[in-house]
Amino acid sequence: MSTYVSTSQRPLVDLYSDTITLPTAAMRTFMAEAPVGDEQKGEDPSVNELTAMAAELLGKEAAVFLPSGTMCNEIALAVHSRPGDEILADATAHIINYEVGGPAALSGINVRALEGDRGVFTAEQFRAAIRTPSRYAPATTGVVIEQTSNAGGGTVWPLERIEEITAIARERGMWAHMDGARLLNASVASGVDARTYASHFDSVFIDLSKGLGAPVGGLLAGTQEFIDSAWRLKQRWGGAMRQAGVIASAGVYALRHHVDRLADDHANARLLATELAKIEGLEVHPEHVETNIVLFDVSATGLTAAEFGARTIEEHGVRVSVFGPTTVRVVTHLDVTAEQIPTAVKAIAEVTASALAA
């Protein structure tokens, strides 16, 4: 997980993550006026509307509203798997790196890492990693694809690659789950609708609290039978709520108003990457920027990423995230405007120049 560089005041430009977005004034008003009821009894109109919207968006029979994307992933893995199973995912995957060992701790399963290119592995790699059935080895039962790949720099999984891999999974009797935390970013960037991407998976989730700008929550979708099982785990793991419409309504608002505008975030990320690539001492690849995430390397400055990030926030009020020993991540989102990009570029350029001159 990226390191958070704290500050006592809200930064001038906060590029730490798309998770730090604040609800807009219109979203707050919508939340305050939302009709609510008992979610556990199926009586919350706002939760019911949100889950129906998600099921329709993703082309699934049903959906469940959960407090976080991590819970969406972990419940999906638990429903699909048995203890001792092995599943496949890219080495950069969220379920491997950022969920505190959840697959092993909660479901008793092993996640085998595939070394893909910027978070995307090939069909050949996938097929080669599926174990030959043996009484001595774990059974390879599932695959998880993260769309977009966060640690890959916001890489969009091509639809053709997804089709190849999920076809192999079906041939081998395996299930497929999409970690779609930023699925809607992928849809906006590629022009492929979310339903088409989701059609190749047994389960899929979307996050509401990243680029969509809601304060909390994720939506997990699948068959009605799958969602019934997911609800039991939601209850068991403490995710069941009562008058949850107050927060679910933010998701309703986001799906109505904040999807198309993700294109603005992508344009700002491309602009940011293009300008950063002009700074001597940084290694940036603008051609890799497909959505709202930019990764760059600062090793030539002689600073670690943590030192670099500390200086951008302390000296210039621009917050970035530390994504490796010398890798910095910047993320555009609802609260970053095109007018703020030059401020961010100037701050990063000045820290770089100062480090090179030292």
Coordinates of C-alpha atoms in Angstrom, one line a residue:
M1 CA 0.0 0.0 0.0
S2 CA 1.2 3.5 -0.7
T3 CA 2.5 5.4 2.3
Y4 CA 0.4 8.3 3.5
V5 CA 2.2 11.6 4.1
S6 CA 0.1 13.3 6.7
T7 CA -0.6 17.0 6.9
S8 CA -2.5 19.1 9.4
Q9 CA -4.2 21.1 6.6
R10 CA -5.9 20.0 3.4
P11 CA -3.2 20.2 0.7
L12 CA -3.3 22.7 -2.1
V13 CA -3.3 19.8 -4.5
D14 CA -4.0 16.3 -3.1
L15 CA -2.8 13.6 -5.6
Y16 CA -2.5 10.9 -2.9
S17 CA -5.4 8.8 -4.2
D18 CA -8.9 9.0 -5.6
T19 CA -10.1 7.7 -2.2
I20 CA -9.6 11.1 -0.6
T21 CA -12.4 12.8 -2.6
L22 CA -15.0 14.7 -0.5
P23 CA -18.7 14.5 -1.2
T24 CA -19.9 17.4 -3.2
A25 CA -22.4 19.8 -1.8
A26 CA -25.1 18.3 -4.1
M27 CA -24.2 14.8 -2.9
R28 CA -24.4 15.9 0.7
T29 CA -27.9 17.4 0.1
F30 CA -29.0 14.2 -1.6
M31 CA -27.7 12.1 1.3
A32 CA -29.5 14.3 3.9
E33 CA -32.8 13.9 2.1
A34 CA -32.5 10.2 1.3
P35 CA -35.3 7.9 2.4
V36 CA -34.1 5.2 4.8
G37 CA -35.2 2.0 6.5
D38 CA -33.8 -1.2 7.9
E39 CA -31.3 -2.5 5.4
Q40 CA -31.2 -6.0 7.1
K41 CA -34.9 -6.4 6.6
G42 CA -34.7 -5.2 3.0
E43 CA -36.7 -2.1 3.9
D44 CA -34.2 0.7 3.0
P45 CA -35.4 2.3 -0.2
S46 CA -32.0 3.9 -0.9
V47 CA -30.1 0.7 -0.5
N48 CA -32.6 -1.2 -2.6
E49 CA -32.3 1.4 -5.4
L50 CA -28.5 1.3 -5.3
T51 CA -28.3 -2.4 -5.5
A52 CA -30.8 -2.6 -8.3
M53 CA -28.8 0.1 -10.2
A54 CA -25.6 -2.0 -9.7
A55 CA -27.2 -5.2 -10.9
E56 CA -28.5 -3.5 -14.0
L57 CA -25.2 -1.7 -14.7
L58 CA -23.3 -5.0 -14.4
G59 CA -25.8 -7.3 -16.0
K60 CA -26.1 -9.5 -12.9
E61 CA -29.2 -11.0 -11.2
A62 CA -28.5 -9.2 -7.9
A63 CA -26.1 -7.1 -5.9
V64 CA -25.2 -6.3 -2.3
F65 CA -24.0 -3.0 -0.7
L66 CA -20.9 -3.5 1.4
P67 CA -18.8 -1.1 3.5
S68 CA -15.6 -1.4 1.5
G69 CA -14.0 -2.8 -1.6
T70 CA -11.9 -5.1 0.5
M71 CA -15.0 -6.7 2.0
C72 CA -16.4 -7.1 -1.5
N73 CA -13.3 -9.0 -2.6
E74 CA -13.0 -11.1 0.5
I75 CA -16.7 -12.1 0.6
A76 CA -16.5 -13.1 -3.1
L77 CA -13.4 -15.3 -2.5
A78 CA -15.1 -16.9 0.5
V79 CA -18.3 -17.7 -1.4
H80 CA -16.4 -19.2 -4.3
S81 CA -13.8 -21.2 -2.5
R82 CA -13.1 -23.9 0.0
P83 CA -10.1 -23.9 2.4
G84 CA -7.0 -25.3 0.7
D85 CA -8.0 -24.0 -2.7
E86 CA -5.5 -22.1 -4.8
I87 CA -6.5 -19.1 -7.0
L88 CA -4.5 -17.1 -9.5
A89 CA -4.0 -13.3 -9.7
D90 CA -1.4 -10.9 -10.9
A91 CA 1.5 -10.2 -8.5
T92 CA 0.4 -6.6 -8.1
A93 CA -3.2 -7.5 -7.2
H94 CA -5.0 -5.8 -4.4
I95 CA -6.0 -9.2 -2.9
I96 CA -2.3 -10.1 -2.5
N97 CA -0.8 -6.8 -1.4
Y98 CA -3.5 -4.7 0.3
E99 CA -6.0 -6.9 2.1
V100 CA -3.9 -7.9 5.1
G101 CA -3.6 -11.6 4.1
G102 CA -7.4 -11.8 3.9
P103 CA -7.6 -14.7 1.5
A104 CA -5.6 -16.9 3.8
A105 CA -6.9 -15.6 7.1
L106 CA -10.6 -15.5 6.1
S107 CA -11.0 -18.3 3.5
G108 CA -8.0 -20.5 4.0
I109 CA -6.9 -20.2 0.4
N110 CA -3.6 -19.6 -1.3
V111 CA -3.2 -16.9 -4.0
R112 CA -0.6 -17.7 -6.6
A113 CA 1.0 -14.6 -8.1
L114 CA 1.5 -14.3 -11.9
E115 CA 4.1 -11.8 -13.1
G116 CA 2.2 -9.7 -15.6
D117 CA 3.1 -6.6 -17.5
R118 CA 1.8 -3.6 -15.6
G119 CA -0.7 -5.7 -13.8
V120 CA -1.9 -7.7 -16.8
F121 CA -0.8 -11.3 -17.3
T122 CA -1.2 -13.3 -20.5
A123 CA -3.5 -16.3 -21.3
E124 CA -0.3 -18.4 -21.7
Q125 CA 0.9 -17.5 -18.2
F126 CA -2.5 -18.2 -16.8
R127 CA -2.8 -21.6 -18.5
A128 CA 0.7 -22.6 -17.4
A129 CA -0.1 -21.8 -13.8
I130 CA -3.2 -24.0 -13.5
R131 CA -2.1 -27.1 -11.5
T132 CA -2.5 -30.6 -12.8
P133 CA -4.9 -32.3 -10.5
S134 CA -3.0 -34.2 -7.7
R135 CA -3.8 -35.4 -4.2
Y136 CA -0.6 -33.6 -3.1
A137 CA -1.3 -30.2 -4.6
P138 CA -3.9 -27.5 -4.0
A139 CA -6.6 -27.4 -6.6
T140 CA -6.6 -24.3 -8.8
T141 CA -10.2 -23.2 -8.6
G142 CA -10.4 -19.5 -9.5
V143 CA -8.9 -16.4 -11.0
V144 CA -9.1 -12.7 -10.0
I145 CA -8.6 -9.9 -12.5
E146 CA -8.2 -6.3 -11.2
Q147 CA -9.8 -3.7 -13.5
T148 CA -8.0 -1.3 -13.7
S149 CA -4.7 -2.4 -12.3
N150 CA -3.9 0.0 -9.5
A151 CA -0.2 -1.0 -9.0
G152 CA 0.1 -1.3 -12.7
G153 CA -0.5 2.4 -13.0
G154 CA -4.2 2.3 -13.9
T155 CA -3.7 -0.1 -16.8
V156 CA -6.9 -1.2 -18.5
W157 CA -7.3 -5.0 -19.0
P158 CA -8.1 -5.4 -22.8
L159 CA -11.5 -7.1 -23.3
E160 CA -9.8 -9.6 -25.7
R161 CA -7.4 -10.7 -22.9
I162 CA -10.3 -11.0 -20.4
E163 CA -12.2 -13.2 -23.0
E164 CA -9.2 -15.4 -23.5
I165 CA -8.5 -16.0 -19.8
T166 CA -12.1 -16.5 -18.7
A167 CA -12.6 -18.9 -21.5
I168 CA -9.7 -21.0 -20.3
A169 CA -11.1 -20.8 -16.7
R170 CA -14.5 -22.1 -17.9
E171 CA -12.8 -24.9 -19.8
R172 CA -11.1 -25.9 -16.6
G173 CA -14.1 -25.6 -14.3
M174 CA -12.8 -22.5 -12.6
W175 CA -14.7 -19.4 -11.4
A176 CA -13.7 -15.9 -12.3
H177 CA -14.0 -12.7 -10.1
M178 CA -13.4 -9.2 -11.2
D179 CA -12.0 -6.7 -8.7
G180 CA -13.6 -3.8 -10.4
A181 CA -12.7 -1.1 -8.0
R182 CA -12.0 1.2 -11.0
L183 CA -14.0 -0.7 -13.5
L184 CA -15.9 2.4 -14.5
N185 CA -12.6 4.2 -15.2
A186 CA -11.8 1.3 -17.6
S187 CA -15.2 1.6 -19.3
V188 CA -14.9 5.4 -19.8
A189 CA -11.3 5.0 -21.1
S190 CA -12.0 2.1 -23.4
G191 CA -15.6 2.7 -24.5
V192 CA -16.5 -0.9 -23.4
D193 CA -19.5 -0.8 -21.1
A194 CA -19.3 -2.2 -17.6
R195 CA -21.9 -4.9 -18.4
T196 CA -19.7 -6.3 -21.2
Y197 CA -16.7 -6.5 -19.0
A198 CA -18.7 -8.1 -16.2
S199 CA -20.4 -10.6 -18.5
H200 CA -17.2 -12.8 -18.4
F201 CA -17.1 -13.1 -14.6
D202 CA -19.1 -15.0 -12.0
S203 CA -18.8 -12.1 -9.7
V204 CA -17.7 -8.5 -9.9
F205 CA -17.6 -5.5 -7.6
I206 CA -17.3 -1.7 -8.2
D207 CA -16.0 0.8 -5.6
L208 CA -18.1 3.9 -4.9
S209 CA -15.5 5.8 -2.8
K210 CA -12.7 6.2 -5.4
G211 CA -13.3 8.2 -8.6
L212 CA -17.1 8.2 -8.1
G213 CA -16.6 10.4 -5.1
A214 CA -18.9 8.8 -2.6
P215 CA -17.6 8.7 1.0
V216 CA -17.9 4.9 1.6
G217 CA -19.0 1.6 0.1
G218 CA -18.8 -0.9 -2.7
L219 CA -21.2 -3.1 -4.6
L220 CA -20.7 -6.8 -5.2
A221 CA -22.8 -8.4 -7.9
G222 CA -23.5 -11.9 -9.2
T223 CA -26.3 -14.5 -9.4
Q224 CA -29.1 -14.4 -6.8
E225 CA -27.7 -17.6 -5.2
F226 CA -24.2 -16.0 -5.0
I227 CA -25.6 -12.8 -3.4
D228 CA -27.7 -14.8 -0.9
S229 CA -24.4 -16.5 0.3
A230 CA -22.6 -13.1 0.2
W231 CA -25.3 -11.7 2.5
R232 CA -24.7 -14.4 5.1
L233 CA -21.0 -13.5 5.2
K234 CA -21.9 -9.8 5.3
Q235 CA -23.9 -10.5 8.4
R236 CA -21.2 -12.8 9.9
W237 CA -18.3 -10.4 9.3
G238 CA -20.1 -7.3 10.7
G239 CA -21.0 -5.6 7.4
A240 CA -24.7 -5.6 7.8
M241 CA -26.2 -2.2 8.6
R242 CA -29.5 -0.6 9.6
Q243 CA -30.5 2.8 8.1
A244 CA -27.7 2.6 5.5
G245 CA -29.6 4.6 3.0
V246 CA -27.8 7.7 4.2
I247 CA -24.5 6.4 2.8
A248 CA -26.0 4.3 0.0
S249 CA -27.7 7.4 -1.4
A250 CA -24.3 8.8 -2.1
G251 CA -23.7 5.9 -4.4
V252 CA -27.0 6.5 -6.2
Y253 CA -25.9 10.1 -6.7
A254 CA -22.5 9.1 -7.9
L255 CA -23.7 6.6 -10.4
R256 CA -26.1 9.2 -11.8
H257 CA -23.7 12.1 -12.0
H258 CA -20.1 11.1 -11.6
V259 CA -19.4 8.4 -14.2
D260 CA -19.0 10.4 -17.4
R261 CA -16.9 13.0 -15.7
L262 CA -14.2 10.3 -15.1
A263 CA -13.0 11.3 -18.5
D264 CA -11.9 14.6 -17.0
D265 CA -9.7 12.8 -14.5
H266 CA -8.1 10.8 -17.3
A267 CA -7.4 13.9 -19.3
N268 CA -5.8 15.6 -16.2
A269 CA -3.6 12.5 -15.6
R270 CA -2.4 12.5 -19.2
L271 CA -1.6 16.2 -19.0
L272 CA 0.2 15.6 -15.7
A273 CA 2.2 12.8 -17.1
T274 CA 3.2 14.7 -20.2
E275 CA 4.4 17.7 -18.1
L276 CA 6.3 15.5 -15.6
A277 CA 8.1 13.7 -18.5
K278 CA 9.7 17.1 -19.3
I279 CA 11.4 17.3 -15.9
E280 CA 15.0 16.2 -15.9
G281 CA 15.7 13.6 -13.2
L282 CA 12.3 11.9 -13.3
E283 CA 11.4 8.7 -15.2
V284 CA 7.9 9.0 -16.5
H285 CA 6.1 7.0 -19.2
P286 CA 3.1 9.1 -20.5
E287 CA 2.3 6.4 -23.0
H288 CA 1.4 4.1 -20.1
V289 CA -1.2 6.5 -18.7
E290 CA -4.6 5.1 -19.7
T291 CA -6.8 6.3 -16.8
N292 CA -6.3 8.4 -13.7
I293 CA -3.0 7.0 -12.3
V294 CA 0.6 8.1 -13.0
L295 CA 3.6 6.4 -11.7
F296 CA 7.1 7.9 -11.8
D297 CA 10.6 7.0 -10.5
V298 CA 12.7 9.5 -8.6
S299 CA 15.9 7.4 -8.2
A300 CA 18.0 9.8 -10.3
T301 CA 17.3 12.6 -7.7
G302 CA 19.1 10.7 -5.0
L303 CA 15.9 10.8 -2.9
T304 CA 13.7 8.0 -1.8
A305 CA 10.1 8.2 -2.7
A306 CA 9.3 8.9 0.9
E307 CA 11.7 11.7 1.1
F308 CA 10.5 13.1 -2.2
G309 CA 6.8 13.0 -1.0
A310 CA 7.7 14.6 2.3
R311 CA 9.2 17.5 0.5
T312 CA 6.4 18.1 -2.0
I313 CA 3.8 18.3 0.9
E314 CA 6.0 20.2 3.4
E315 CA 7.5 22.7 1.0
H316 CA 4.7 23.1 -1.6
G317 CA 1.4 21.7 -0.2
V318 CA 1.2 19.0 -2.9
R319 CA 0.6 15.5 -1.6
V320 CA 1.7 12.4 -3.5
S321 CA 1.8 8.7 -2.4
V322 CA 4.9 6.6 -1.9
F323 CA 4.5 3.5 -4.0
G324 CA 7.9 1.8 -3.7
P325 CA 11.4 2.6 -2.6
T326 CA 11.8 5.2 -5.4
T327 CA 8.3 5.0 -7.1
V328 CA 5.8 7.8 -6.6
R329 CA 2.2 7.6 -7.5
V330 CA -0.1 10.5 -8.3
V331 CA -3.8 10.1 -8.9
T332 CA -6.3 12.6 -10.4
H333 CA -9.9 12.7 -9.2
L334 CA -13.0 14.7 -8.5
D335 CA -11.2 17.2 -6.3
V336 CA -8.3 17.9 -8.8
T337 CA -9.0 20.4 -11.5
A338 CA -7.1 21.0 -14.7
E339 CA -6.1 24.4 -13.3
Q340 CA -4.3 22.7 -10.4
I341 CA -2.1 20.6 -12.6
P342 CA 0.5 23.3 -13.2
T343 CA 0.8 23.9 -9.5
A344 CA 1.5 20.2 -8.9
V345 CA 4.0 20.1 -11.8
K346 CA 5.8 23.2 -10.5
A347 CA 6.1 21.7 -7.0
I348 CA 7.4 18.3 -8.3
A349 CA 9.9 20.1 -10.6
E350 CA 11.2 22.3 -7.8
V351 CA 11.8 19.4 -5.5
T352 CA 13.5 17.5 -8.3
A353 CA 15.7 20.4 -9.3
S354 CA 16.7 21.1 -5.7
A355 CA 17.6 17.4 -5.1
L356 CA 19.7 17.3 -8.3
A357 CA 21.5 20.5 -7.3
A358 CA 22.4 19.2 -3.8

